[in-house]
PDB file of C-alpha atoms in Angstrom:
ATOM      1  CA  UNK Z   1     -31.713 -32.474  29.523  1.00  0.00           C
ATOM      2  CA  UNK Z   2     -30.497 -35.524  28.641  1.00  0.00           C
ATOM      3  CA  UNK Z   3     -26.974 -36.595  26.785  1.00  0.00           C
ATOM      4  CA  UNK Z   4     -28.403 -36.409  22.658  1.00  0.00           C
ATOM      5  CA  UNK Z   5     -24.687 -36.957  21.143  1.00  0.00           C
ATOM      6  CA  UNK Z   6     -25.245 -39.608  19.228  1.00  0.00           C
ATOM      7  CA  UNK Z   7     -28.367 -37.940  18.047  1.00  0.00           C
ATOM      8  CA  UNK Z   8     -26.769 -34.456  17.346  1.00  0.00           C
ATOM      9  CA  UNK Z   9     -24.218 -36.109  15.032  1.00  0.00           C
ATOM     10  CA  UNK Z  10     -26.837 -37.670  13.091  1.00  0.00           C
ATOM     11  CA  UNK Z  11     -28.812 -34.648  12.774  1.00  0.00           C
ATOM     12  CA  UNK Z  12     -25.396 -33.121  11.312  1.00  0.00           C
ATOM     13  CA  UNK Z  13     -25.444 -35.486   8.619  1.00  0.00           C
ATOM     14  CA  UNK Z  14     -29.124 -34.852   8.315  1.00  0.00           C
ATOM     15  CA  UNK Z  15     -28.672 -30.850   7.766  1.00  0.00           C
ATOM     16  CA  UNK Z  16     -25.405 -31.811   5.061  1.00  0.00           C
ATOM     17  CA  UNK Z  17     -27.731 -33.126   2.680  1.00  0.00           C
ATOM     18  CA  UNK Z  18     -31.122 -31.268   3.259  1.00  0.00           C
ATOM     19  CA  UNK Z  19     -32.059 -30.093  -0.605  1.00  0.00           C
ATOM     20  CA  UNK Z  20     -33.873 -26.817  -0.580  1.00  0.00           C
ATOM     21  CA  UNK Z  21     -37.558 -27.039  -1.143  1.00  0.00           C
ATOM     22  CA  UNK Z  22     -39.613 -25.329  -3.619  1.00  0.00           C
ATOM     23  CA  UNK Z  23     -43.216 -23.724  -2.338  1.00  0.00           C
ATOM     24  CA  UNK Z  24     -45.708 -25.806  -3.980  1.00  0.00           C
ATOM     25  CA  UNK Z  25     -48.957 -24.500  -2.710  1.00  0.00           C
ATOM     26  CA  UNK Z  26     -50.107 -20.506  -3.071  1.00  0.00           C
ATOM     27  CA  UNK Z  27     -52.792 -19.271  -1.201  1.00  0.00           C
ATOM     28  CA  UNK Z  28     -55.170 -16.097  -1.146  1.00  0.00           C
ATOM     29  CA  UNK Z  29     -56.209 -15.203   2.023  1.00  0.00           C
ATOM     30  CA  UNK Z  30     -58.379 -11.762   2.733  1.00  0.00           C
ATOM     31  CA  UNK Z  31     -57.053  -9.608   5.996  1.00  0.00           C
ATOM     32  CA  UNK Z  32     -59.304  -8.108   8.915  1.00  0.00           C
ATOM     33  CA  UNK Z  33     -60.495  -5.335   6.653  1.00  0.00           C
ATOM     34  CA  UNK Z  34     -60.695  -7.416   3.285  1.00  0.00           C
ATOM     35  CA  UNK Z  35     -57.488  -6.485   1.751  1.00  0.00           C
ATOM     36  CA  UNK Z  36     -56.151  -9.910  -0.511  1.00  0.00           C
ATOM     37  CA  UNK Z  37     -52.443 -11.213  -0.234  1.00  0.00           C
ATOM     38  CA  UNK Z  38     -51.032 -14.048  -1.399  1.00  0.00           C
ATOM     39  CA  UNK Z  39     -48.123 -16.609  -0.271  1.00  0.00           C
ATOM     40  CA  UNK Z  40     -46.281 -19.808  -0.929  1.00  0.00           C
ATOM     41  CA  UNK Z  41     -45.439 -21.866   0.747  1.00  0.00           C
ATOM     42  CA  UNK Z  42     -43.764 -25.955   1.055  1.00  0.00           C
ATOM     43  CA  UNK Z  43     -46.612 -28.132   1.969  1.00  0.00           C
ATOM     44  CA  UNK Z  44     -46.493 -31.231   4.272  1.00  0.00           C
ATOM     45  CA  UNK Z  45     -46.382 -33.761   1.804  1.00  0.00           C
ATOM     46  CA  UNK Z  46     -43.631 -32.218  -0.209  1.00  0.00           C
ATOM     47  CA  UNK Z  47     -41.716 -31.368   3.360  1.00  0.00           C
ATOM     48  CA  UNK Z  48     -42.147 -35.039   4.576  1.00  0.00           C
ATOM     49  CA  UNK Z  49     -40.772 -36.500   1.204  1.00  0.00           C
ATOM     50  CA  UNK Z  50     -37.745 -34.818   1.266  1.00  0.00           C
ATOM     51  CA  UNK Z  51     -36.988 -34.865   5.098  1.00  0.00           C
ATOM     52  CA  UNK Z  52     -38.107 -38.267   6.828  1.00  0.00           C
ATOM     53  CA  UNK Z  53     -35.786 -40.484   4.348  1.00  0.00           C
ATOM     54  CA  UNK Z  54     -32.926 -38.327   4.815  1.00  0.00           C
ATOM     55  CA  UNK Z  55     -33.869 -38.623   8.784  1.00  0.00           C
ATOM     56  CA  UNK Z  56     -34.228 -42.634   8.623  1.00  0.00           C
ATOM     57  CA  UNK Z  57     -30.889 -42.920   6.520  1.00  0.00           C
ATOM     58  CA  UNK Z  58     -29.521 -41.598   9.906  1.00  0.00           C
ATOM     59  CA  UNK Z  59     -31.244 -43.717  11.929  1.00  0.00           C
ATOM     60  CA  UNK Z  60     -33.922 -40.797  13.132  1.00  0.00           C
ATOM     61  CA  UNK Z  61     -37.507 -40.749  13.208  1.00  0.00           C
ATOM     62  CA  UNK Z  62     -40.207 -38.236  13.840  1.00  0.00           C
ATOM     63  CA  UNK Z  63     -43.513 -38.339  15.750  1.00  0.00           C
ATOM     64  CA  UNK Z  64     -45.877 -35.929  16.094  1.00  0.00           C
ATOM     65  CA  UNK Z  65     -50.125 -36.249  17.598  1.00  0.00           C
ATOM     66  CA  UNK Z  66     -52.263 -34.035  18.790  1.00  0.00           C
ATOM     67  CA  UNK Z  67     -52.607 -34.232  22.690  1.00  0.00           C
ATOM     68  CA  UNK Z  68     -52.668 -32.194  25.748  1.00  0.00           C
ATOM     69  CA  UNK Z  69     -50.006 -29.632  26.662  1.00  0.00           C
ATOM     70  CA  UNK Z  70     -48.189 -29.695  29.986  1.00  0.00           C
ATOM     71  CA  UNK Z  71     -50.818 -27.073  31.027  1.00  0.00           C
ATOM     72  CA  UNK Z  72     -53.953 -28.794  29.940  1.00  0.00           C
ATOM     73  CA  UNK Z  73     -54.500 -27.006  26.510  1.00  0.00           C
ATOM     74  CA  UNK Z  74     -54.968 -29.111  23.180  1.00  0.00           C
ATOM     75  CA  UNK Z  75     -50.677 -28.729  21.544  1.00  0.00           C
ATOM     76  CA  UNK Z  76     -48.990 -31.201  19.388  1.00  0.00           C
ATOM     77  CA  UNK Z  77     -46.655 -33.196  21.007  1.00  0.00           C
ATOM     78  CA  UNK Z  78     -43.509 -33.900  18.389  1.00  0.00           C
ATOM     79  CA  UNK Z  79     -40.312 -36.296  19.291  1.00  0.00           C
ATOM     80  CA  UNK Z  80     -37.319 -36.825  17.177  1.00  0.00           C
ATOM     81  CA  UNK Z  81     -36.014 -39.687  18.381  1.00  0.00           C
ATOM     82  CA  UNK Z  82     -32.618 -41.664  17.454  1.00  0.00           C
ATOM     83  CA  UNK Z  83     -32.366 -45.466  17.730  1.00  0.00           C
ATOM     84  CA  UNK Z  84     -29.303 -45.435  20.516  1.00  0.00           C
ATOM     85  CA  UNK Z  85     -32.894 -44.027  22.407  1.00  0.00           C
ATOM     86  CA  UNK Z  86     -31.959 -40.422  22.955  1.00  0.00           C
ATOM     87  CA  UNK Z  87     -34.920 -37.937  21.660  1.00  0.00           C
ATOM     88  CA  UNK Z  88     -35.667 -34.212  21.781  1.00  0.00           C
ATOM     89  CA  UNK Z  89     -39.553 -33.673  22.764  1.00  0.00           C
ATOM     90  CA  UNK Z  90     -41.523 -30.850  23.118  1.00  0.00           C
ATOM     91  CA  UNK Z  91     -45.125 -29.387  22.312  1.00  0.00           C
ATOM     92  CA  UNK Z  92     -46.725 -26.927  20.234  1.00  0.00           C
ATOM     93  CA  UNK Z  93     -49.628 -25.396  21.599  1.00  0.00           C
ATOM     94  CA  UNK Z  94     -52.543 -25.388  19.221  1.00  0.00           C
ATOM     95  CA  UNK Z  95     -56.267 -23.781  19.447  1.00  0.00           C
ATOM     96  CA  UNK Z  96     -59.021 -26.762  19.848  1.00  0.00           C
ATOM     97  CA  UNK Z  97     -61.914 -24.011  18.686  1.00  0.00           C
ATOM     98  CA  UNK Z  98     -64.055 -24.830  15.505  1.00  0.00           C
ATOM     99  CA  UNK Z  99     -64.943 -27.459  14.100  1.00  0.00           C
ATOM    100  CA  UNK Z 100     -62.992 -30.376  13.267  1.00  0.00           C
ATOM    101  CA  UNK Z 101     -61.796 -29.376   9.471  1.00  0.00           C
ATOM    102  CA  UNK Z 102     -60.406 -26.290  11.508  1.00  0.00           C
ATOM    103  CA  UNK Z 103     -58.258 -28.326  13.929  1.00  0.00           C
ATOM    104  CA  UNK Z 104     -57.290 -30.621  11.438  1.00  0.00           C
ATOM    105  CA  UNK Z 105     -55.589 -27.708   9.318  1.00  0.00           C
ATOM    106  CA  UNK Z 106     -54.267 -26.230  12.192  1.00  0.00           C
ATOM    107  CA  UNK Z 107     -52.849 -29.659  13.183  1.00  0.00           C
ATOM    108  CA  UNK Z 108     -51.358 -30.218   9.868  1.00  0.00           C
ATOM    109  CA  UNK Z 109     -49.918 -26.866   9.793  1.00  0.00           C
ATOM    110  CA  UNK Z 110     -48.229 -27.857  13.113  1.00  0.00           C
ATOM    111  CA  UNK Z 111     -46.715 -30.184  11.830  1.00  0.00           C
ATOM    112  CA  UNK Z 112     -45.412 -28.734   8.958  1.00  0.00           C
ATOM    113  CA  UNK Z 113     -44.113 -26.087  11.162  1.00  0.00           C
ATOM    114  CA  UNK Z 114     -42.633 -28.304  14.117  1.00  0.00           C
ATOM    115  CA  UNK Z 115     -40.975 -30.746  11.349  1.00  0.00           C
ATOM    116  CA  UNK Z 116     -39.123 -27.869   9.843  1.00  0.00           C
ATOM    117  CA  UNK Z 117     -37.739 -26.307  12.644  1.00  0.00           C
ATOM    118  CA  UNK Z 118     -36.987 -29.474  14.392  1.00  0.00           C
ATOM    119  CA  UNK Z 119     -34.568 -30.346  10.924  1.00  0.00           C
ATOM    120  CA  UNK Z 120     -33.364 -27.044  10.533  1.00  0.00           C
TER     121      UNK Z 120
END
């Protein structure tokens, strides 16, 4: 792994002033044997409007695309990168099966997923 210390201190500044999110989107989903529940949760958008100004106050930036893992499968590959050029990378493996309103919401939900833990 590379030296990230400039990048590490900005990410400290970063987590000082994260604001806590409220869920914005509920959603009803049936289990394997038809049972309802219901969650909340922070979408996306809402994430991304809080986060990626706080991240380019701090000279950070985040990346993520759909591409192939390190094994072949179909992941999202995320980098937060800091402009002294250090960056954390890594992938999130995703399934490519359905069609393509399926991969887009599991793509999105990557996202969402990678962009929070990657902030904290």
């Amino acid at each position: 792994m590379s030296e990230i210390g400039a990048l590490a201190a900005a990410m400290a500044k970063v987590q000082a002033k994260l604001p806590k999110l409220e869920r914005d989107r509920t959603v009803t989903v049936k289990t394997k044997t038809g049972d309802p529940y219901t969650y909340s949760y922070a979408t996306l958008a809402k994430l991304s409007e809080a986060v990626l100004p706080l991240l380019a106050e701090h000279g950070l930036s985040f990346v993520a695309m759909p591409g192939s893992s390190s094994e072949g499968r179909m992941a999202l590959n995320y980098r937060l990168m800091h402009e002294s050029g250090e960056m954390l990378s890594g992938e999130f493996p995703i399934s490519a099966e359905g069609g393509i309103q399926q991969l887009g919401g599991r793509i999105t939900s990557a996202r969402r997923y990678v962009l929070a833990a990657i902030v904290g």
